[in-house]
PDB file of C-alpha atoms in Angstrom:
ATOM      1  CA  UNK A   1     -13.576  -6.025   5.600  1.00 42.00           C
ATOM      2  CA  UNK A   2     -14.010  -6.829   1.875  1.00 46.00           C
ATOM      3  CA  UNK A   3     -16.928  -5.347   0.080  1.00 49.00           C
ATOM      4  CA  UNK A   4     -19.748  -7.522  -0.965  1.00 46.00           C
ATOM      5  CA  UNK A   5     -20.219  -5.996  -4.364  1.00 51.00           C
ATOM      6  CA  UNK A   6     -18.078  -4.676  -7.191  1.00 49.00           C
ATOM      7  CA  UNK A   7     -16.370  -1.336  -6.963  1.00 48.00           C
ATOM      8  CA  UNK A   8     -18.007   1.429  -8.842  1.00 49.00           C
ATOM      9  CA  UNK A   9     -16.907   2.240 -12.509  1.00 50.00           C
ATOM     10  CA  UNK A  10     -15.847   5.673 -11.233  1.00 63.00           C
ATOM     11  CA  UNK A  11     -12.153   6.386 -10.622  1.00 72.00           C
ATOM     12  CA  UNK A  12     -10.991   5.728  -7.069  1.00 78.00           C
ATOM     13  CA  UNK A  13      -9.729   8.478  -4.744  1.00 82.00           C
ATOM     14  CA  UNK A  14      -6.315   9.795  -5.708  1.00 85.00           C
ATOM     15  CA  UNK A  15      -4.563  10.549  -2.427  1.00 86.00           C
ATOM     16  CA  UNK A  16      -2.166   9.380   0.222  1.00 90.00           C
ATOM     17  CA  UNK A  17       0.425   6.874  -0.448  1.00 92.00           C
ATOM     18  CA  UNK A  18      -1.124   5.802  -3.818  1.00 94.00           C
ATOM     19  CA  UNK A  19      -0.864   9.305  -5.137  1.00 94.00           C
ATOM     20  CA  UNK A  20       2.711   9.617  -3.753  1.00 95.00           C
ATOM     21  CA  UNK A  21       3.939   6.491  -5.436  1.00 96.00           C
ATOM     22  CA  UNK A  22       2.430   7.378  -8.762  1.00 96.00           C
ATOM     23  CA  UNK A  23       3.637  10.936  -8.732  1.00 96.00           C
ATOM     24  CA  UNK A  24       7.145   9.714  -7.932  1.00 96.00           C
ATOM     25  CA  UNK A  25       7.099   7.335 -10.885  1.00 96.00           C
ATOM     26  CA  UNK A  26       5.725   9.835 -13.292  1.00 96.00           C
ATOM     27  CA  UNK A  27       8.125  12.599 -12.088  1.00 96.00           C
ATOM     28  CA  UNK A  28      11.149  10.218 -12.659  1.00 95.00           C
ATOM     29  CA  UNK A  29       9.710   9.192 -16.025  1.00 95.00           C
ATOM     30  CA  UNK A  30       9.402  12.678 -17.392  1.00 95.00           C
ATOM     31  CA  UNK A  31      12.589  13.940 -15.823  1.00 94.00           C
ATOM     32  CA  UNK A  32      14.635  11.208 -17.451  1.00 93.00           C
ATOM     33  CA  UNK A  33      12.828  11.861 -20.804  1.00 92.00           C
ATOM     34  CA  UNK A  34      13.762  15.562 -20.508  1.00 94.00           C
ATOM     35  CA  UNK A  35      17.306  14.862 -19.556  1.00 92.00           C
ATOM     36  CA  UNK A  36      17.657  12.242 -22.407  1.00 90.00           C
ATOM     37  CA  UNK A  37      16.715  15.137 -24.821  1.00 91.00           C
ATOM     38  CA  UNK A  38      18.719  17.798 -23.331  1.00 92.00           C
ATOM     39  CA  UNK A  39      21.804  16.018 -21.904  1.00 92.00           C
ATOM     40  CA  UNK A  40      21.805  12.345 -23.072  1.00 89.00           C
ATOM     41  CA  UNK A  41      25.223  11.642 -21.553  1.00 90.00           C
ATOM     42  CA  UNK A  42      24.106  12.565 -18.085  1.00 91.00           C
ATOM     43  CA  UNK A  43      20.813  10.593 -18.557  1.00 90.00           C
ATOM     44  CA  UNK A  44      22.835   7.443 -19.306  1.00 92.00           C
ATOM     45  CA  UNK A  45      25.067   7.859 -16.310  1.00 92.00           C
ATOM     46  CA  UNK A  46      22.014   8.179 -14.088  1.00 92.00           C
ATOM     47  CA  UNK A  47      20.405   5.161 -15.699  1.00 92.00           C
ATOM     48  CA  UNK A  48      23.551   3.168 -15.391  1.00 91.00           C
ATOM     49  CA  UNK A  49      23.659   3.713 -11.620  1.00 93.00           C
ATOM     50  CA  UNK A  50      19.833   3.523 -10.986  1.00 93.00           C
ATOM     51  CA  UNK A  51      18.835   0.453 -12.982  1.00 94.00           C
ATOM     52  CA  UNK A  52      19.047  -2.820 -11.147  1.00 95.00           C
ATOM     53  CA  UNK A  53      22.135  -4.803 -11.991  1.00 94.00           C
ATOM     54  CA  UNK A  54      22.881  -7.622  -9.551  1.00 94.00           C
ATOM     55  CA  UNK A  55      26.746  -7.341 -10.326  1.00 94.00           C
ATOM     56  CA  UNK A  56      26.652  -3.637  -9.437  1.00 94.00           C
ATOM     57  CA  UNK A  57      24.706  -4.340  -6.313  1.00 94.00           C
ATOM     58  CA  UNK A  58      27.267  -6.668  -5.001  1.00 93.00           C
ATOM     59  CA  UNK A  59      29.918  -4.103  -5.683  1.00 93.00           C
ATOM     60  CA  UNK A  60      28.218  -1.592  -3.344  1.00 92.00           C
ATOM     61  CA  UNK A  61      25.563   0.050  -5.383  1.00 94.00           C
ATOM     62  CA  UNK A  62      22.835  -1.209  -3.081  1.00 95.00           C
ATOM     63  CA  UNK A  63      20.484   1.746  -3.758  1.00 95.00           C
ATOM     64  CA  UNK A  64      19.662   0.027  -7.089  1.00 95.00           C
ATOM     65  CA  UNK A  65      17.542  -2.464  -5.111  1.00 95.00           C
ATOM     66  CA  UNK A  66      14.941   0.294  -4.710  1.00 95.00           C
ATOM     67  CA  UNK A  67      15.707   2.984  -7.455  1.00 95.00           C
ATOM     68  CA  UNK A  68      14.985   0.570 -10.223  1.00 95.00           C
ATOM     69  CA  UNK A  69      11.402   0.534  -9.236  1.00 94.00           C
ATOM     70  CA  UNK A  70      10.820   4.132 -10.324  1.00 95.00           C
ATOM     71  CA  UNK A  71      12.377   3.753 -13.836  1.00 94.00           C
ATOM     72  CA  UNK A  72       9.849   2.720 -16.415  1.00 92.00           C
ATOM     73  CA  UNK A  73      10.402   2.190 -20.072  1.00 88.00           C
ATOM     74  CA  UNK A  74       7.781   3.355 -22.500  1.00 88.00           C
ATOM     75  CA  UNK A  75       4.541   5.408 -22.301  1.00 91.00           C
ATOM     76  CA  UNK A  76       2.256   2.416 -22.559  1.00 91.00           C
ATOM     77  CA  UNK A  77       4.163   0.493 -19.879  1.00 90.00           C
ATOM     78  CA  UNK A  78       4.056   3.268 -17.339  1.00 93.00           C
ATOM     79  CA  UNK A  79       0.367   4.125 -18.109  1.00 92.00           C
ATOM     80  CA  UNK A  80      -0.615   0.476 -17.661  1.00 90.00           C
ATOM     81  CA  UNK A  81       1.496   0.216 -14.464  1.00 92.00           C
ATOM     82  CA  UNK A  82       0.229   3.403 -12.856  1.00 94.00           C
ATOM     83  CA  UNK A  83      -3.412   2.669 -13.696  1.00 90.00           C
ATOM     84  CA  UNK A  84      -3.042  -0.759 -12.069  1.00 88.00           C
ATOM     85  CA  UNK A  85      -1.475   0.842  -9.047  1.00 93.00           C
ATOM     86  CA  UNK A  86      -4.135   3.430  -8.719  1.00 92.00           C
ATOM     87  CA  UNK A  87      -6.863   0.952  -8.510  1.00 86.00           C
ATOM     88  CA  UNK A  88      -5.264  -1.666  -6.186  1.00 89.00           C
ATOM     89  CA  UNK A  89      -3.348   0.930  -4.189  1.00 92.00           C
ATOM     90  CA  UNK A  90      -6.557   2.730  -3.340  1.00 90.00           C
ATOM     91  CA  UNK A  91      -8.186  -0.475  -2.127  1.00 89.00           C
ATOM     92  CA  UNK A  92      -5.331  -1.420   0.097  1.00 92.00           C
ATOM     93  CA  UNK A  93      -4.758   2.055   1.434  1.00 93.00           C
ATOM     94  CA  UNK A  94      -8.428   2.411   2.344  1.00 91.00           C
ATOM     95  CA  UNK A  95      -8.191  -0.990   4.234  1.00 90.00           C
ATOM     96  CA  UNK A  96      -4.729  -0.706   5.922  1.00 90.00           C
ATOM     97  CA  UNK A  97      -3.693   2.875   5.934  1.00 90.00           C
ATOM     98  CA  UNK A  98      -1.068   5.056   4.178  1.00 91.00           C
ATOM     99  CA  UNK A  99       1.898   3.979   6.187  1.00 92.00           C
ATOM    100  CA  UNK A 100       1.201   0.230   5.587  1.00 93.00           C
ATOM    101  CA  UNK A 101       0.790   0.886   1.706  1.00 94.00           C
ATOM    102  CA  UNK A 102       4.164   2.729   1.644  1.00 95.00           C
ATOM    103  CA  UNK A 103       5.874  -0.104   3.496  1.00 94.00           C
ATOM    104  CA  UNK A 104       4.357  -2.756   1.367  1.00 95.00           C
ATOM    105  CA  UNK A 105       5.433  -1.160  -1.833  1.00 96.00           C
ATOM    106  CA  UNK A 106       8.948  -0.674  -0.597  1.00 95.00           C
ATOM    107  CA  UNK A 107       9.138  -4.166   0.875  1.00 95.00           C
ATOM    108  CA  UNK A 108       7.907  -5.697  -2.362  1.00 96.00           C
ATOM    109  CA  UNK A 109      10.352  -3.670  -4.590  1.00 96.00           C
ATOM    110  CA  UNK A 110      13.440  -4.029  -2.423  1.00 96.00           C
ATOM    111  CA  UNK A 111      12.604  -7.768  -1.456  1.00 96.00           C
ATOM    112  CA  UNK A 112      12.041  -8.554  -5.060  1.00 95.00           C
ATOM    113  CA  UNK A 113      15.319  -6.907  -6.068  1.00 95.00           C
ATOM    114  CA  UNK A 114      17.295  -8.767  -3.368  1.00 96.00           C
ATOM    115  CA  UNK A 115      15.690 -12.188  -4.299  1.00 96.00           C
ATOM    116  CA  UNK A 116      16.132 -11.693  -8.072  1.00 94.00           C
ATOM    117  CA  UNK A 117      19.682 -10.435  -7.680  1.00 94.00           C
ATOM    118  CA  UNK A 118      20.542 -13.491  -5.634  1.00 94.00           C
ATOM    119  CA  UNK A 119      18.910 -15.939  -8.077  1.00 93.00           C
ATOM    120  CA  UNK A 120      20.603 -14.207 -10.955  1.00 92.00           C
ATOM    121  CA  UNK A 121      24.002 -15.559  -9.586  1.00 92.00           C
ATOM    122  CA  UNK A 122      22.734 -19.116 -10.043  1.00 89.00           C
ATOM    123  CA  UNK A 123      22.718 -18.561 -13.894  1.00 86.00           C
ATOM    124  CA  UNK A 124      19.642 -20.652 -14.226  1.00 82.00           C
ATOM    125  CA  UNK A 125      17.447 -20.229 -17.383  1.00 78.00           C
ATOM    126  CA  UNK A 126      20.054 -17.922 -18.960  1.00 81.00           C
ATOM    127  CA  UNK A 127      20.125 -15.509 -15.868  1.00 86.00           C
ATOM    128  CA  UNK A 128      23.423 -13.759 -15.309  1.00 89.00           C
ATOM    129  CA  UNK A 129      24.714 -11.181 -12.736  1.00 91.00           C
ATOM    130  CA  UNK A 130      25.127  -8.701 -15.594  1.00 91.00           C
ATOM    131  CA  UNK A 131      21.238  -8.673 -16.266  1.00 91.00           C
ATOM    132  CA  UNK A 132      19.441  -5.332 -16.032  1.00 92.00           C
ATOM    133  CA  UNK A 133      16.035  -4.794 -14.548  1.00 91.00           C
ATOM    134  CA  UNK A 134      13.703  -1.919 -14.028  1.00 92.00           C
ATOM    135  CA  UNK A 135      10.032  -0.808 -13.680  1.00 91.00           C
ATOM    136  CA  UNK A 136       7.328  -0.501 -10.950  1.00 94.00           C
ATOM    137  CA  UNK A 137       6.069  -4.083 -11.665  1.00 93.00           C
ATOM    138  CA  UNK A 138       8.175  -5.546  -8.909  1.00 92.00           C
ATOM    139  CA  UNK A 139       6.455  -3.315  -6.284  1.00 94.00           C
ATOM    140  CA  UNK A 140       3.023  -3.546  -7.995  1.00 95.00           C
ATOM    141  CA  UNK A 141       3.069  -7.336  -8.017  1.00 94.00           C
ATOM    142  CA  UNK A 142       3.476  -7.331  -4.252  1.00 95.00           C
ATOM    143  CA  UNK A 143       0.450  -5.033  -4.062  1.00 95.00           C
ATOM    144  CA  UNK A 144      -1.538  -7.429  -6.253  1.00 93.00           C
ATOM    145  CA  UNK A 145      -0.686 -10.453  -4.014  1.00 94.00           C
ATOM    146  CA  UNK A 146      -1.863  -8.404  -0.988  1.00 94.00           C
ATOM    147  CA  UNK A 147      -5.112  -7.658  -2.680  1.00 92.00           C
ATOM    148  CA  UNK A 148      -5.637 -11.331  -3.454  1.00 92.00           C
ATOM    149  CA  UNK A 149      -4.848 -12.245   0.181  1.00 92.00           C
ATOM    150  CA  UNK A 150      -7.057  -9.499   1.799  1.00 92.00           C
ATOM    151  CA  UNK A 151      -9.888  -9.254  -0.921  1.00 89.00           C
ATOM    152  CA  UNK A 152      -9.711 -12.482  -2.864  1.00 85.00           C
ATOM    153  CA  UNK A 153     -13.433 -12.654  -3.508  1.00 86.00           C
ATOM    154  CA  UNK A 154     -13.801  -8.866  -4.241  1.00 82.00           C
ATOM    155  CA  UNK A 155     -15.148  -8.228  -7.658  1.00 79.00           C
ATOM    156  CA  UNK A 156     -14.281  -5.056  -9.447  1.00 72.00           C
ATOM    157  CA  UNK A 157     -14.106  -3.644 -12.875  1.00 68.00           C
ATOM    158  CA  UNK A 158     -10.603  -3.812 -14.177  1.00 63.00           C
ATOM    159  CA  UNK A 159      -9.848  -0.723 -16.351  1.00 59.00           C
ATOM    160  CA  UNK A 160     -13.681  -0.071 -16.554  1.00 62.00           C
ATOM    161  CA  UNK A 161     -14.128  -3.206 -18.768  1.00 70.00           C
ATOM    162  CA  UNK A 162     -13.515  -6.527 -17.171  1.00 73.00           C
ATOM    163  CA  UNK A 163     -15.240  -7.610 -14.073  1.00 80.00           C
ATOM    164  CA  UNK A 164     -13.100 -10.061 -12.243  1.00 80.00           C
ATOM    165  CA  UNK A 165     -12.395 -11.440  -8.836  1.00 85.00           C
ATOM    166  CA  UNK A 166      -9.082 -10.177  -7.351  1.00 83.00           C
ATOM    167  CA  UNK A 167      -7.745 -13.706  -6.755  1.00 86.00           C
ATOM    168  CA  UNK A 168      -8.261 -14.686 -10.391  1.00 87.00           C
ATOM    169  CA  UNK A 169      -6.776 -11.430 -11.736  1.00 84.00           C
ATOM    170  CA  UNK A 170      -3.630 -12.012  -9.623  1.00 88.00           C
ATOM    171  CA  UNK A 171      -3.389 -15.734 -10.522  1.00 89.00           C
ATOM    172  CA  UNK A 172      -3.510 -14.741 -14.322  1.00 87.00           C
ATOM    173  CA  UNK A 173      -0.850 -12.135 -13.619  1.00 86.00           C
ATOM    174  CA  UNK A 174       1.455 -14.587 -11.878  1.00 89.00           C
ATOM    175  CA  UNK A 175       0.979 -17.255 -14.671  1.00 90.00           C
ATOM    176  CA  UNK A 176       1.962 -14.716 -17.344  1.00 86.00           C
ATOM    177  CA  UNK A 177       5.022 -13.744 -15.384  1.00 86.00           C
ATOM    178  CA  UNK A 178       6.012 -17.380 -14.818  1.00 86.00           C
ATOM    179  CA  UNK A 179       5.555 -18.183 -18.558  1.00 85.00           C
ATOM    180  CA  UNK A 180       7.825 -15.245 -19.494  1.00 81.00           C
ATOM    181  CA  UNK A 181      10.319 -16.407 -16.948  1.00 81.00           C
ATOM    182  CA  UNK A 182      10.416 -19.992 -18.285  1.00 81.00           C
ATOM    183  CA  UNK A 183      10.412 -18.840 -21.971  1.00 77.00           C
ATOM    184  CA  UNK A 184      13.496 -16.780 -21.250  1.00 65.00           C
ATOM    185  CA  UNK A 185      12.178 -13.801 -23.379  1.00 64.00           C
ATOM    186  CA  UNK A 186      12.563 -11.362 -20.450  1.00 72.00           C
ATOM    187  CA  UNK A 187      13.756 -13.664 -17.768  1.00 85.00           C
ATOM    188  CA  UNK A 188      15.135 -11.120 -15.232  1.00 90.00           C
ATOM    189  CA  UNK A 189      12.206  -8.900 -15.586  1.00 89.00           C
ATOM    190  CA  UNK A 190       9.739 -11.651 -15.056  1.00 89.00           C
ATOM    191  CA  UNK A 191      11.781 -12.874 -12.051  1.00 92.00           C
ATOM    192  CA  UNK A 192      11.684  -9.422 -10.564  1.00 93.00           C
ATOM    193  CA  UNK A 193       7.813  -9.568 -10.797  1.00 93.00           C
ATOM    194  CA  UNK A 194       7.720 -13.077  -9.213  1.00 94.00           C
ATOM    195  CA  UNK A 195      10.135 -12.197  -6.419  1.00 95.00           C
ATOM    196  CA  UNK A 196       8.155  -8.978  -5.739  1.00 95.00           C
ATOM    197  CA  UNK A 197       4.996 -10.960  -5.477  1.00 95.00           C
ATOM    198  CA  UNK A 198       6.665 -13.300  -3.059  1.00 95.00           C
ATOM    199  CA  UNK A 199       8.018 -10.371  -0.951  1.00 96.00           C
ATOM    200  CA  UNK A 200       4.522  -8.751  -0.869  1.00 95.00           C
ATOM    201  CA  UNK A 201       2.982 -12.173   0.351  1.00 95.00           C
ATOM    202  CA  UNK A 202       5.500 -12.379   3.159  1.00 95.00           C
ATOM    203  CA  UNK A 203       4.917  -8.774   4.229  1.00 95.00           C
ATOM    204  CA  UNK A 204       1.147  -9.174   4.147  1.00 92.00           C
ATOM    205  CA  UNK A 205       1.416 -12.393   5.952  1.00 91.00           C
ATOM    206  CA  UNK A 206       3.717 -11.474   8.821  1.00 88.00           C
ATOM    207  CA  UNK A 207       3.909  -7.605   9.046  1.00 79.00           C
ATOM    208  CA  UNK A 208       1.716  -5.871  11.671  1.00 72.00           C
ATOM    209  CA  UNK A 209      -1.547  -4.656  10.245  1.00 64.00           C
ATOM    210  CA  UNK A 210      -0.580  -1.078  11.060  1.00 60.00           C
ATOM    211  CA  UNK A 211       2.811  -1.260   9.412  1.00 55.00           C
ATOM    212  CA  UNK A 212       6.410  -2.236  10.383  1.00 55.00           C
ATOM    213  CA  UNK A 213       7.238   1.169  11.698  1.00 56.00           C
ATOM    214  CA  UNK A 214       4.350   1.062  14.064  1.00 52.00           C
ATOM    215  CA  UNK A 215       5.144  -2.423  15.175  1.00 54.00           C
ATOM    216  CA  UNK A 216       8.833  -1.546  15.765  1.00 56.00           C
ATOM    217  CA  UNK A 217       7.677   1.459  17.835  1.00 57.00           C
ATOM    218  CA  UNK A 218       5.287  -0.560  19.809  1.00 56.00           C
ATOM    219  CA  UNK A 219       8.046  -3.161  20.475  1.00 62.00           C
ATOM    220  CA  UNK A 220      10.486  -0.512  21.537  1.00 58.00           C
ATOM    221  CA  UNK A 221       8.122   0.987  24.065  1.00 60.00           C
ATOM    222  CA  UNK A 222       7.282  -2.473  25.359  1.00 67.00           C
ATOM    223  CA  UNK A 223      10.906  -3.254  25.881  1.00 71.00           C
ATOM    224  CA  UNK A 224      11.660   0.171  27.459  1.00 70.00           C
ATOM    225  CA  UNK A 225       8.714  -0.144  29.899  1.00 72.00           C
ATOM    226  CA  UNK A 226       9.734  -3.627  30.837  1.00 73.00           C
ATOM    227  CA  UNK A 227      13.175  -2.350  31.644  1.00 72.00           C
ATOM    228  CA  UNK A 228      11.738   0.444  33.803  1.00 70.00           C
ATOM    229  CA  UNK A 229       9.621  -2.027  35.718  1.00 76.00           C
ATOM    230  CA  UNK A 230      12.607  -4.216  36.248  1.00 72.00           C
ATOM    231  CA  UNK A 231      14.702  -1.286  37.579  1.00 76.00           C
ATOM    232  CA  UNK A 232      11.826  -0.372  39.955  1.00 76.00           C
ATOM    233  CA  UNK A 233      11.545  -3.905  41.252  1.00 76.00           C
ATOM    234  CA  UNK A 234      15.216  -4.096  41.764  1.00 76.00           C
ATOM    235  CA  UNK A 235      15.219  -0.821  43.736  1.00 76.00           C
ATOM    236  CA  UNK A 236      12.388  -1.997  45.802  1.00 73.00           C
ATOM    237  CA  UNK A 237      14.218  -5.218  46.715  1.00 77.00           C
ATOM    238  CA  UNK A 238      17.210  -3.218  47.841  1.00 76.00           C
ATOM    239  CA  UNK A 239      15.165  -0.806  49.863  1.00 73.00           C
ATOM    240  CA  UNK A 240      13.361  -3.736  51.636  1.00 72.00           C
ATOM    241  CA  UNK A 241      16.833  -5.200  52.552  1.00 74.00           C
ATOM    242  CA  UNK A 242      18.041  -1.875  53.882  1.00 74.00           C
ATOM    243  CA  UNK A 243      14.883  -1.224  55.953  1.00 73.00           C
ATOM    244  CA  UNK A 244      15.172  -4.751  57.484  1.00 75.00           C
ATOM    245  CA  UNK A 245      18.585  -3.824  58.644  1.00 75.00           C
ATOM    246  CA  UNK A 246      16.899  -0.827  60.330  1.00 74.00           C
ATOM    247  CA  UNK A 247      14.438  -3.336  61.969  1.00 75.00           C
ATOM    248  CA  UNK A 248      11.630  -1.928  59.861  1.00 76.00           C
ATOM    249  CA  UNK A 249       9.405  -3.706  57.328  1.00 74.00           C
ATOM    250  CA  UNK A 250       8.114  -2.263  54.204  1.00 74.00           C
ATOM    251  CA  UNK A 251       6.185  -3.906  51.427  1.00 71.00           C
ATOM    252  CA  UNK A 252       6.116  -3.498  47.612  1.00 71.00           C
ATOM    253  CA  UNK A 253       3.877  -5.235  45.134  1.00 71.00           C
ATOM    254  CA  UNK A 254       5.124  -7.294  42.091  1.00 71.00           C
ATOM    255  CA  UNK A 255       5.797  -4.241  40.086  1.00 69.00           C
ATOM    256  CA  UNK A 256       7.857  -2.508  42.626  1.00 69.00           C
ATOM    257  CA  UNK A 257       5.222  -0.044  43.866  1.00 72.00           C
ATOM    258  CA  UNK A 258       5.120   0.821  47.589  1.00 69.00           C
ATOM    259  CA  UNK A 259       2.205  -0.351  49.665  1.00 71.00           C
ATOM    260  CA  UNK A 260       1.361   2.050  52.553  1.00 68.00           C
ATOM    261  CA  UNK A 261       0.659   0.000  55.636  1.00 66.00           C
ATOM    262  CA  UNK A 262      -1.606   2.426  57.166  1.00 61.00           C
ATOM    263  CA  UNK A 263      -4.096   2.319  54.372  1.00 58.00           C
ATOM    264  CA  UNK A 264      -6.185  -0.288  52.827  1.00 48.00           C
ATOM    265  CA  UNK A 265      -4.320  -2.363  50.354  1.00 51.00           C
ATOM    266  CA  UNK A 266      -4.914  -0.950  46.890  1.00 53.00           C
ATOM    267  CA  UNK A 267      -5.405  -2.814  43.677  1.00 56.00           C
ATOM    268  CA  UNK A 268      -2.040  -3.286  41.948  1.00 55.00           C
ATOM    269  CA  UNK A 269      -3.825  -2.081  38.776  1.00 58.00           C
ATOM    270  CA  UNK A 270      -4.652   1.229  40.434  1.00 57.00           C
ATOM    271  CA  UNK A 271      -1.827   3.516  39.073  1.00 55.00           C
ATOM    272  CA  UNK A 272      -3.067   6.588  40.756  1.00 51.00           C
ATOM    273  CA  UNK A 273      -1.015   5.768  43.975  1.00 48.00           C
ATOM    274  CA  UNK A 274       2.246   4.631  42.145  1.00 49.00           C
ATOM    275  CA  UNK A 275       5.388   6.144  43.400  1.00 47.00           C
TER     276      UNK A 275
END
């Protein structure tokens, strides 16, 4: 449940998926900076195959749909992005758990990459398949949308200074991204943020509260158990037919469990006497 008051001015906990995503972004940033100093040629090759380019994606480099989200340009940009991720990631992880946050970030980044790449082929507002995009903001925008949906009226201190409700902060962020998109100053980058926000909205709206992996596992075991029940009922029917041919009558309940005629009929929910 959302808190009734603003979050403290102290730094939030640095752990779990929030820490993992931030550490991964920082590790890639410093590794590329070091490689660009020691072996600039190799660094350029890695960047060429890691940045998001819709044209390259359609030619098989589908990993770019995720790798782009860990490549950040500029110290101020990554500092601003990671600080934002720290504050909102902590809030979401505390409410929904580590696995859910990992899945939300991945869904926002990948979904944003897919949507932006598809729109780039329409060539609207100067977009083109050769456009290049990078940065964690695609994934972060999805997290921001989730915060607005789950904690819309939550007030907190943004970067220790500005006290603002989550829904207003996200609205400002979306309007800025939309303005950049329409001004064509950084059309593809702004599109990635908007597409990431849309992906984050869809994930938060429709994904299980404990994550897609948990939901898939739950669905798998539900289907598997249903199959086993069907097999048991089918075997029970065959056995009933066989016993009738032997002039004997046996009874099974609706789940294929044998009912002993010499004992009091048990409750079908009592699984202690299941064969």
